[in-house]
XYZ file of C-alpha atoms in Angstrom:
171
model
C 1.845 27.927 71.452
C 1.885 27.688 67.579
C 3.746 30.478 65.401
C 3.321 30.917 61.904
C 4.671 33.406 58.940
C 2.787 34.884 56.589
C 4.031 35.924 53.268
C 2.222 37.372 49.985
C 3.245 35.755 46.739
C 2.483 37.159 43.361
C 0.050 34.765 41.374
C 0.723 35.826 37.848
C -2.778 33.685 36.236
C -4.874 36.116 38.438
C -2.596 39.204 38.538
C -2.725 39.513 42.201
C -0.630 39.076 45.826
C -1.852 35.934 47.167
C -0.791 35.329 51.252
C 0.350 32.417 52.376
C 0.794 31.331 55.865
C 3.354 28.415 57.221
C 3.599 27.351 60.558
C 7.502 27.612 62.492
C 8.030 24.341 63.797
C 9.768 24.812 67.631
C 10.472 22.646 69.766
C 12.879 19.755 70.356
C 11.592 17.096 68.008
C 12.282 20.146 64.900
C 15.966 20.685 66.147
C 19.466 18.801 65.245
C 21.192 17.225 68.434
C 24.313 18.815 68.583
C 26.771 16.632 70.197
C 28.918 18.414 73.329
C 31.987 20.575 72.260
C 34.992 18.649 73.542
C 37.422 20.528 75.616
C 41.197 21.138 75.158
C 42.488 17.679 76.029
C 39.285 15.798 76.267
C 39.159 12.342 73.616
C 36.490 11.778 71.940
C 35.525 8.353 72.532
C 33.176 8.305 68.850
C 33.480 6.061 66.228
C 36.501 7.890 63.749
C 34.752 9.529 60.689
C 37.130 7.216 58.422
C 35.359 4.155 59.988
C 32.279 4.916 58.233
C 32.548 7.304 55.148
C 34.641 6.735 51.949
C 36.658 9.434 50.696
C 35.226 10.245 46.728
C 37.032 13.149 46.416
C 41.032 13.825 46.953
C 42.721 15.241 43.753
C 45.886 16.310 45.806
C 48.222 16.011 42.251
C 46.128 18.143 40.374
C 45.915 22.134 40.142
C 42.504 23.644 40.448
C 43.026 25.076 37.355
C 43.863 20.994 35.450
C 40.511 20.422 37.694
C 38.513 23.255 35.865
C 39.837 22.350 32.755
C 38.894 18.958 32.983
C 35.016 20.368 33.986
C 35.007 22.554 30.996
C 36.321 19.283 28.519
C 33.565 17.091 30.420
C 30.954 20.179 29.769
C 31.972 20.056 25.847
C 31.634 16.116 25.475
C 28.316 16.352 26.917
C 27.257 19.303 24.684
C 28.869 17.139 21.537
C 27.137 13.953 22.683
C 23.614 15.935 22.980
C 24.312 17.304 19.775
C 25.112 14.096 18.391
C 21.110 12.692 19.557
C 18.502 14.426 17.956
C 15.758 15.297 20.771
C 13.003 17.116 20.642
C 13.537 18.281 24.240
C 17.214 19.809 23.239
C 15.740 22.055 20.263
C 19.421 24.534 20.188
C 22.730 24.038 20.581
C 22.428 26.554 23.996
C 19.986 24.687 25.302
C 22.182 21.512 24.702
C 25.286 23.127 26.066
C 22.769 24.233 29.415
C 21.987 20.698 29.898
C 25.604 19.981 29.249
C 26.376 22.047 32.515
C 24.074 20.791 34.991
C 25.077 18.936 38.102
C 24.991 15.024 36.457
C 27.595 16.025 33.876
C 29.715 17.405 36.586
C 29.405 15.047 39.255
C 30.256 12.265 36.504
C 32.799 13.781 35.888
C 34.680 14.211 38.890
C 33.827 10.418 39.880
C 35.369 10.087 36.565
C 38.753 11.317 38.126
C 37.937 10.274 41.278
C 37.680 6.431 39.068
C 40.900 7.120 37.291
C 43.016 8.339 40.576
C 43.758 11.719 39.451
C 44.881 10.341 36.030
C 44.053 13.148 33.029
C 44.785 10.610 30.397
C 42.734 7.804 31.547
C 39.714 10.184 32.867
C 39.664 12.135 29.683
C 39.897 8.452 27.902
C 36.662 6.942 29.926
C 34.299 10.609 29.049
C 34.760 9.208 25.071
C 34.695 5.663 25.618
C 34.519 3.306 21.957
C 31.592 3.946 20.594
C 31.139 7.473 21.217
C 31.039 10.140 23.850
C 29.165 9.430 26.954
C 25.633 11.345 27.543
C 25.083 11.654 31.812
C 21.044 12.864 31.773
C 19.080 14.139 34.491
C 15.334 13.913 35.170
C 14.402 17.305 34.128
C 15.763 16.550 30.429
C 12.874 13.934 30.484
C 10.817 16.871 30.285
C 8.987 18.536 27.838
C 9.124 22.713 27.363
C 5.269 22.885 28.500
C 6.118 20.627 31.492
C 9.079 22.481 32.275
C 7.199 25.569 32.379
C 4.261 24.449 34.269
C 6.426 23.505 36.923
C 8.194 26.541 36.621
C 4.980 28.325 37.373
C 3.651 25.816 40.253
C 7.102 26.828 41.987
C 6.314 30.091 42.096
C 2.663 29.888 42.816
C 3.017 26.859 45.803
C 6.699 27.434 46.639
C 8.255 24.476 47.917
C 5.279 23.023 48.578
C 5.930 19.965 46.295
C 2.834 18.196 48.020
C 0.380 21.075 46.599
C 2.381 21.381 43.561
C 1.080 17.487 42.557
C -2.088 17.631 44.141
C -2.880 21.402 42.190
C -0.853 21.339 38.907
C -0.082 17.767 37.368
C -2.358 15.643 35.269
């Protein structure tokens, strides 16, 4: 009692539309267990979300706009710190402001805020500590051009398929 999709996906070395199948997985062991909708007046007896999580992100005395603002800063000290390293990965100053932009920089910098309680001053302080701005990298700056662009290629040739991506297209 199987089902399965099949889609065609353009293969660009041999110029042609390639199918591939996947199978739909059904069944109870595939599916989220949604807990029972509680009814007006009904408590729920479960453990309080606060008694588990940590709150990382609350910036109640700041505008969105101070927020954005303090992205776009964050953004520039991370182009100005790439600029600052000479790389052979970050050949332009576009590619070095695209790295700049990526999630890492960002998500620094709002656990830089987060860090600093809300506190401009202090948060714009910490992204140039002494010594010189602060460079957040990810994993795909590790990368060369070619390796960028052969796993640019294996994405569209394998999908998501990240198992047949390493077994078919990496050294």
């Amino acid at each position: 009692n199987h089902k399965f999709f099949y889609s065609l996906v353009y293969d660009g070395q041999q110029r042609t539309l390639v199918e591939e199948s996947g199978e739909i997985r059904i069944g109870p062991k595939y599916q989220a267990d949604i807990p029972d909708m509680l009814l007006g007046g009904q408590e729920d007896d479960s453990e309080p979300p606060c008694a588990s999580a940590t709150q990382v992100w609350c910036p109640d005395n700041l505008t969105t706009q101070q927020v954005d603002q303090f992205m776009v800063l964050a953004r520039s000290v991370g182009t100005f710190a790439r600029a600052m390293i000479s790389s052979r990965n970050q050949p332009s100053l576009c590619v070095s402001a695209a790295a700049a932009s990526r999630d890492v920089t960002l998500f620094h910098a709002m656990s830089t805020l987060h860090r600093y309680r809300y506190n401009l001053a202090l948060a714009v302080c910490a992204l140039v500590p002494q010594g010189g701005p602060l460079l957040c990298r990810d994993e795909l700056e590790n990368w060369t051009p070619e390796e960028v662009t052969l796993f640019e290629q294996s994405l569209v040739k394998y999908g998501k398929d990240f198992f047949d991506i390493q077994k078919n297209s990496l050294p």
